[in-house]
């Protein structure tokens, strides 16, 4: 009985996804057909101090273990920022409280499970490679949230670079002298094409006085962020569509640069905006036609990340399992 039950119970994995605005966590199962399934998800605002972050991560993992129907076997965490090979952040514009902080040890001590911490987009790239494109020769994952993260899987392995800091395109400069980025530079890709930049573009449109439909959405919601724009796009608002078209153009600028350098066969788009599906993919493809040379000769597939908005949690859980 016991062995039969063990054989039929898929591994339960814990994933954490830390971004600039939220810490999300969940329990993910790896089904017999290889698909990952999110059973439980919870989220809290990103704590501001290192001490509060350690406490929140330990508390979330402890709670998820208690809530999981079966004992989890591993913990994976994805963190926005440059994460060194030892799992410690060395630079993180949107999660500065992680820099230099050992998050692995307190998690291991709290849950007695193997813990792996990596860049948030690296784990999305690994999960996408496993779930969507196991034969891809070069897969690029880009996540859009508070900032922009990136992960690169070449020949089935994460391309980490000399110090483990490769594949971070958010701070490529795509608009020299452009808007100030949280890293201190001007014109970084994430300053014009992150989820936050989408909200900022909408607020500029309203401030300029030419976007009454977005202004009405801002009044109704009490805020104007990327979410209000995507809701407007889905509803067919012209104002929102104009802002969306401009923003997806900036998304395409960065992708075109990555395409020229890497020639990937798969690009995976993650983060909250990936819930837009074809509305995102079609618009970006249209822009790319005028930006990426020899696009028709490439074998490029542009897709949204598995797990949709929860791709970060699912990817972290799978990366933690892979790392066992
Ligand atoms: Zn920057």
Coordinates of C-alpha atoms and ligand atoms in Angstrom, one line a residue:
X1 CA 0.0 0.0 0.0
X2 CA 2.6 2.5 1.0
X3 CA 4.9 1.9 -2.0
X4 CA 1.9 2.1 -4.4
X5 CA 0.8 5.4 -2.9
X6 CA 4.3 6.8 -3.2
X7 CA 4.4 5.8 -6.8
X8 CA 1.2 7.6 -7.5
X9 CA 1.9 10.8 -5.6
X10 CA 3.7 13.3 -7.7
X11 CA 6.5 15.3 -6.1
X12 CA 5.2 18.4 -4.3
X13 CA 7.6 21.4 -4.7
X14 CA 7.7 24.8 -3.2
X15 CA 8.4 27.8 -5.3
X16 CA 8.9 31.4 -4.3
X17 CA 9.1 34.4 -6.6
X18 CA 10.4 37.7 -5.2
X19 CA 9.9 40.9 -7.3
X20 CA 10.0 44.6 -6.6
X21 CA 6.4 44.7 -5.4
X22 CA 5.4 41.3 -4.2
X23 CA 6.7 38.0 -2.7
X24 CA 4.6 35.1 -4.2
X25 CA 4.9 31.5 -3.2
X26 CA 3.1 28.3 -4.0
X27 CA 3.0 24.5 -3.9
X28 CA 3.5 22.9 -7.4
X29 CA 3.1 19.3 -8.3
X30 CA 5.0 17.6 -11.1
X31 CA 2.4 15.4 -12.7
X32 CA 3.3 12.0 -14.3
X33 CA 2.9 13.5 -17.8
X34 CA 5.6 16.0 -16.9
X35 CA 3.3 19.0 -16.6
X36 CA 3.6 21.3 -13.6
X37 CA 0.5 22.2 -11.7
X38 CA 0.1 25.0 -9.2
X39 CA -2.0 23.8 -6.2
X40 CA -1.7 26.7 -3.8
X41 CA -0.5 30.3 -4.2
X42 CA -0.1 33.1 -1.8
X43 CA 1.5 36.6 -2.0
X44 CA 2.5 39.4 0.3
X45 CA 4.0 42.9 -0.5
X46 CA 7.8 42.8 -0.8
X47 CA 9.2 43.6 2.6
X48 CA 11.5 46.6 2.7
X49 CA 14.3 45.4 5.0
X50 CA 16.5 42.3 4.8
X51 CA 15.4 41.1 8.2
X52 CA 11.7 41.4 7.3
X53 CA 12.4 39.6 4.0
X54 CA 14.1 36.6 5.7
X55 CA 11.2 36.4 8.1
X56 CA 8.6 36.6 5.3
X57 CA 10.3 34.0 3.2
X58 CA 10.7 31.6 6.1
X59 CA 7.1 32.2 7.2
X60 CA 5.7 31.6 3.7
X61 CA 7.7 28.4 3.3
X62 CA 6.6 27.1 6.7
X63 CA 3.0 28.0 5.9
X64 CA 3.1 26.3 2.5
X65 CA 4.6 23.1 3.9
X66 CA 1.7 23.0 6.4
X67 CA -0.9 23.7 3.7
X68 CA 0.5 21.2 1.2
X69 CA -1.5 18.0 0.9
X70 CA 1.8 16.0 0.8
X71 CA 5.2 16.8 2.3
X72 CA 7.2 19.0 -0.2
X73 CA 10.6 17.7 -1.3
X74 CA 12.4 20.9 -2.3
X75 CA 12.3 24.7 -2.3
X76 CA 13.2 26.9 -5.2
X77 CA 13.2 30.7 -5.1
X78 CA 13.6 33.2 -8.0
X79 CA 14.8 36.7 -7.1
X80 CA 14.8 39.8 -9.4
X81 CA 18.4 40.9 -9.7
X82 CA 21.9 39.7 -10.4
X83 CA 22.3 36.5 -8.4
X84 CA 25.8 35.0 -8.0
X85 CA 26.6 31.3 -8.3
X86 CA 26.2 30.9 -4.5
X87 CA 22.6 32.2 -4.6
X88 CA 23.4 35.5 -3.1
X89 CA 22.4 38.7 -4.9
X90 CA 25.3 41.0 -5.9
X91 CA 23.1 43.7 -7.5
X92 CA 19.4 44.1 -7.5
X93 CA 17.9 47.5 -8.4
X94 CA 14.3 46.5 -7.6
X95 CA 15.0 44.2 -4.6
X96 CA 17.9 46.0 -2.9
X97 CA 17.2 44.3 0.5
X98 CA 18.5 41.0 -1.0
X99 CA 22.0 42.3 -1.9
X100 CA 24.7 40.4 0.0
X101 CA 22.1 38.5 2.1
X102 CA 22.4 34.8 2.6
X103 CA 18.7 33.6 2.2
X104 CA 19.6 30.0 1.7
X105 CA 20.8 29.2 5.2
X106 CA 17.7 30.4 7.1
X107 CA 15.4 28.6 4.7
X108 CA 17.3 25.3 5.0
X109 CA 17.4 25.7 8.8
X110 CA 13.6 26.4 8.9
X111 CA 12.4 23.6 6.6
X112 CA 15.2 21.0 6.4
X113 CA 14.7 20.8 2.6
X114 CA 17.1 21.4 -0.2
X115 CA 16.9 25.1 -1.2
X116 CA 18.0 26.7 -4.5
X117 CA 18.0 30.4 -5.2
X118 CA 18.5 31.8 -8.6
X119 CA 17.6 34.8 -10.8
X120 CA 13.8 35.0 -11.3
X121 CA 14.0 34.9 -15.1
X122 CA 16.6 32.1 -15.0
X123 CA 14.0 29.9 -13.3
X124 CA 11.3 30.9 -15.8
X125 CA 13.7 30.0 -18.6
X126 CA 14.5 26.6 -17.1
X127 CA 10.8 25.9 -16.7
X128 CA 9.9 27.0 -20.2
X129 CA 12.7 24.9 -21.6
X130 CA 11.4 21.9 -19.7
X131 CA 7.7 22.4 -20.4
X132 CA 7.6 24.0 -23.9
X133 CA 10.8 23.5 -25.8
X134 CA 13.1 20.7 -24.5
X135 CA 14.9 20.6 -27.9
X136 CA 15.5 24.3 -28.3
X137 CA 19.1 25.2 -29.0
X138 CA 18.8 28.7 -27.6
X139 CA 15.9 29.8 -25.5
X140 CA 15.6 33.3 -24.1
X141 CA 13.1 34.1 -21.3
X142 CA 12.2 37.7 -20.6
X143 CA 10.0 38.6 -17.6
X144 CA 8.2 42.0 -17.4
X145 CA 7.3 43.3 -13.9
X146 CA 8.7 46.0 -11.7
X147 CA 11.7 45.6 -13.9
X148 CA 12.8 43.3 -16.7
X149 CA 14.5 40.0 -16.1
X150 CA 16.2 37.6 -18.5
X151 CA 17.3 34.0 -18.6
X152 CA 19.2 32.2 -21.4
X153 CA 19.2 28.4 -21.9
X154 CA 21.7 27.2 -24.5
X155 CA 22.0 23.6 -25.4
X156 CA 19.8 22.7 -22.4
X157 CA 21.9 24.5 -19.8
X158 CA 21.5 27.9 -18.3
X159 CA 24.1 30.3 -19.8
X160 CA 25.4 31.9 -16.6
X161 CA 28.5 33.8 -17.8
X162 CA 31.8 34.2 -16.0
X163 CA 30.4 35.4 -12.7
X164 CA 26.9 34.0 -13.0
X165 CA 25.5 37.3 -14.1
X166 CA 24.6 36.7 -17.7
X167 CA 21.2 37.1 -19.3
X168 CA 20.1 40.3 -17.6
X169 CA 18.8 42.4 -20.4
X170 CA 16.8 44.9 -18.3
X171 CA 19.7 47.3 -18.1
X172 CA 20.7 47.2 -21.7
X173 CA 20.6 50.8 -22.8
X174 CA 18.1 51.1 -25.6
X175 CA 17.3 54.8 -25.4
X176 CA 20.5 56.7 -24.6
X177 CA 19.6 59.7 -22.5
X178 CA 16.1 58.4 -22.0
X179 CA 14.1 58.0 -18.8
X180 CA 16.1 57.4 -15.6
X181 CA 16.3 53.8 -14.5
X182 CA 16.2 52.6 -10.8
X183 CA 19.8 51.3 -11.4
X184 CA 21.0 54.9 -11.9
X185 CA 21.5 54.7 -15.6
X186 CA 19.3 56.4 -18.3
X187 CA 17.5 54.7 -21.1
X188 CA 17.7 51.1 -19.8
X189 CA 15.3 48.7 -21.4
X190 CA 13.3 48.3 -18.2
X191 CA 12.9 52.1 -17.9
X192 CA 10.8 52.0 -21.1
X193 CA 9.4 48.5 -21.4
X194 CA 8.8 47.0 -17.9
X195 CA 5.4 46.6 -16.4
X196 CA 6.0 49.7 -14.4
X197 CA 7.0 51.6 -17.5
X198 CA 3.6 50.7 -19.1
X199 CA 1.8 52.3 -16.2
X200 CA 4.1 55.4 -16.4
X201 CA 3.4 55.7 -20.1
X202 CA -0.3 55.7 -19.4
X203 CA 0.1 58.4 -16.7
X204 CA 2.0 60.5 -19.1
X205 CA -0.8 60.1 -21.7
X206 CA -3.4 61.2 -19.2
X207 CA -1.2 64.1 -18.0
X208 CA -0.9 65.3 -21.6
X209 CA -4.7 65.5 -21.7
X210 CA -5.3 63.3 -24.7
X211 CA -6.5 60.1 -23.1
X212 CA -10.0 60.6 -21.5
X213 CA -10.8 56.8 -21.5
X214 CA -7.6 56.1 -19.5
X215 CA -8.3 59.1 -17.2
X216 CA -11.8 57.6 -16.5
X217 CA -10.2 54.2 -15.7
X218 CA -7.7 55.9 -13.4
X219 CA -10.6 57.6 -11.6
X220 CA -12.6 54.4 -11.3
X221 CA -9.6 52.3 -10.0
X222 CA -8.0 55.0 -7.9
X223 CA -4.7 54.4 -9.7
X224 CA -3.3 54.0 -13.2
X225 CA -0.8 51.2 -13.6
X226 CA -0.1 48.5 -16.2
X227 CA -3.2 46.6 -15.1
X228 CA -5.5 49.4 -16.0
X229 CA -3.9 49.6 -19.5
X230 CA -4.3 45.9 -20.2
X231 CA -7.9 46.0 -19.0
X232 CA -8.5 48.9 -21.4
X233 CA -6.8 47.0 -24.3
X234 CA -9.0 44.0 -23.7
X235 CA -12.1 46.3 -23.6
X236 CA -11.0 47.9 -26.9
X237 CA -10.3 51.4 -25.5
X238 CA -8.5 53.5 -28.1
X239 CA -6.4 55.3 -25.5
X240 CA -5.2 52.1 -23.9
X241 CA -4.4 50.6 -27.3
X242 CA -2.3 53.6 -28.2
X243 CA -0.2 53.3 -25.0
X244 CA 0.0 49.6 -25.4
X245 CA 1.2 49.9 -29.0
X246 CA 3.9 52.3 -28.0
X247 CA 5.0 50.1 -25.1
X248 CA 5.1 46.9 -27.1
X249 CA 7.3 48.8 -29.6
X250 CA 9.8 49.3 -26.8
X251 CA 9.5 45.6 -25.8
X252 CA 10.3 44.7 -29.4
X253 CA 13.4 47.0 -29.5
X254 CA 15.0 45.0 -26.7
X255 CA 13.9 41.7 -28.2
X256 CA 15.3 42.7 -31.6
X257 CA 18.7 43.4 -30.0
X258 CA 18.6 40.0 -28.3
X259 CA 17.7 38.3 -31.6
X260 CA 20.6 39.9 -33.4
X261 CA 23.1 38.7 -30.8
X262 CA 21.7 35.3 -29.9
X263 CA 19.6 34.1 -32.8
X264 CA 17.3 32.1 -30.4
X265 CA 14.8 29.6 -31.6
X266 CA 12.4 30.3 -28.7
X267 CA 11.7 33.6 -26.9
X268 CA 9.4 33.2 -23.8
X269 CA 7.6 36.3 -22.4
X270 CA 6.7 36.1 -18.7
X271 CA 5.4 38.3 -16.0
X272 CA 1.9 39.7 -15.4
X273 CA 1.5 41.0 -19.0
X274 CA 1.9 37.4 -20.3
X275 CA -1.7 36.9 -19.3
X276 CA -2.5 39.1 -22.4
X277 CA -1.6 36.1 -24.6
X278 CA -2.0 36.8 -28.3
X279 CA -2.7 40.5 -27.7
X280 CA 0.9 40.8 -26.5
X281 CA 2.5 38.3 -28.9
X282 CA 0.8 39.7 -32.1
X283 CA 1.7 43.3 -31.3
X284 CA 5.3 42.5 -30.5
X285 CA 5.6 40.4 -33.7
X286 CA 4.2 43.3 -35.8
X287 CA 6.9 45.6 -34.3
X288 CA 9.6 43.0 -34.8
X289 CA 8.9 42.9 -38.5
X290 CA 10.5 46.3 -38.8
X291 CA 13.3 45.8 -36.4
X292 CA 14.9 42.4 -36.4
X293 CA 16.9 41.7 -39.6
X294 CA 16.3 38.5 -41.5
X295 CA 13.4 37.7 -39.2
X296 CA 11.7 35.5 -41.9
X297 CA 14.9 33.4 -42.2
X298 CA 15.1 32.7 -38.5
X299 CA 13.4 29.8 -36.8
X300 CA 12.0 31.9 -34.1
X301 CA 9.0 31.1 -31.9
X302 CA 7.6 33.8 -29.7
X303 CA 5.5 32.4 -26.8
X304 CA 4.1 33.2 -23.4
X305 CA 5.6 31.5 -20.3
X306 CA 4.0 28.4 -18.9
X307 CA 2.0 29.2 -15.8
X308 CA 1.0 32.6 -17.0
X309 CA 1.3 35.2 -14.3
X310 CA 2.3 32.4 -11.9
X311 CA 5.2 31.4 -14.1
X312 CA 7.8 32.8 -11.6
X313 CA 6.5 30.5 -8.8
X314 CA 6.2 27.5 -11.1
X315 CA 9.6 28.1 -12.6
X316 CA 11.2 28.5 -9.1
X317 CA 9.6 25.3 -7.9
X318 CA 10.9 23.4 -10.9
X319 CA 14.4 24.9 -10.6
X320 CA 14.5 23.9 -7.0
X321 CA 13.6 20.3 -7.9
X322 CA 16.1 20.2 -10.8
X323 CA 18.7 21.4 -8.3
X324 CA 18.2 18.5 -5.9
Ligands
LIG1 ZN1 18.9 50.2 -15.4

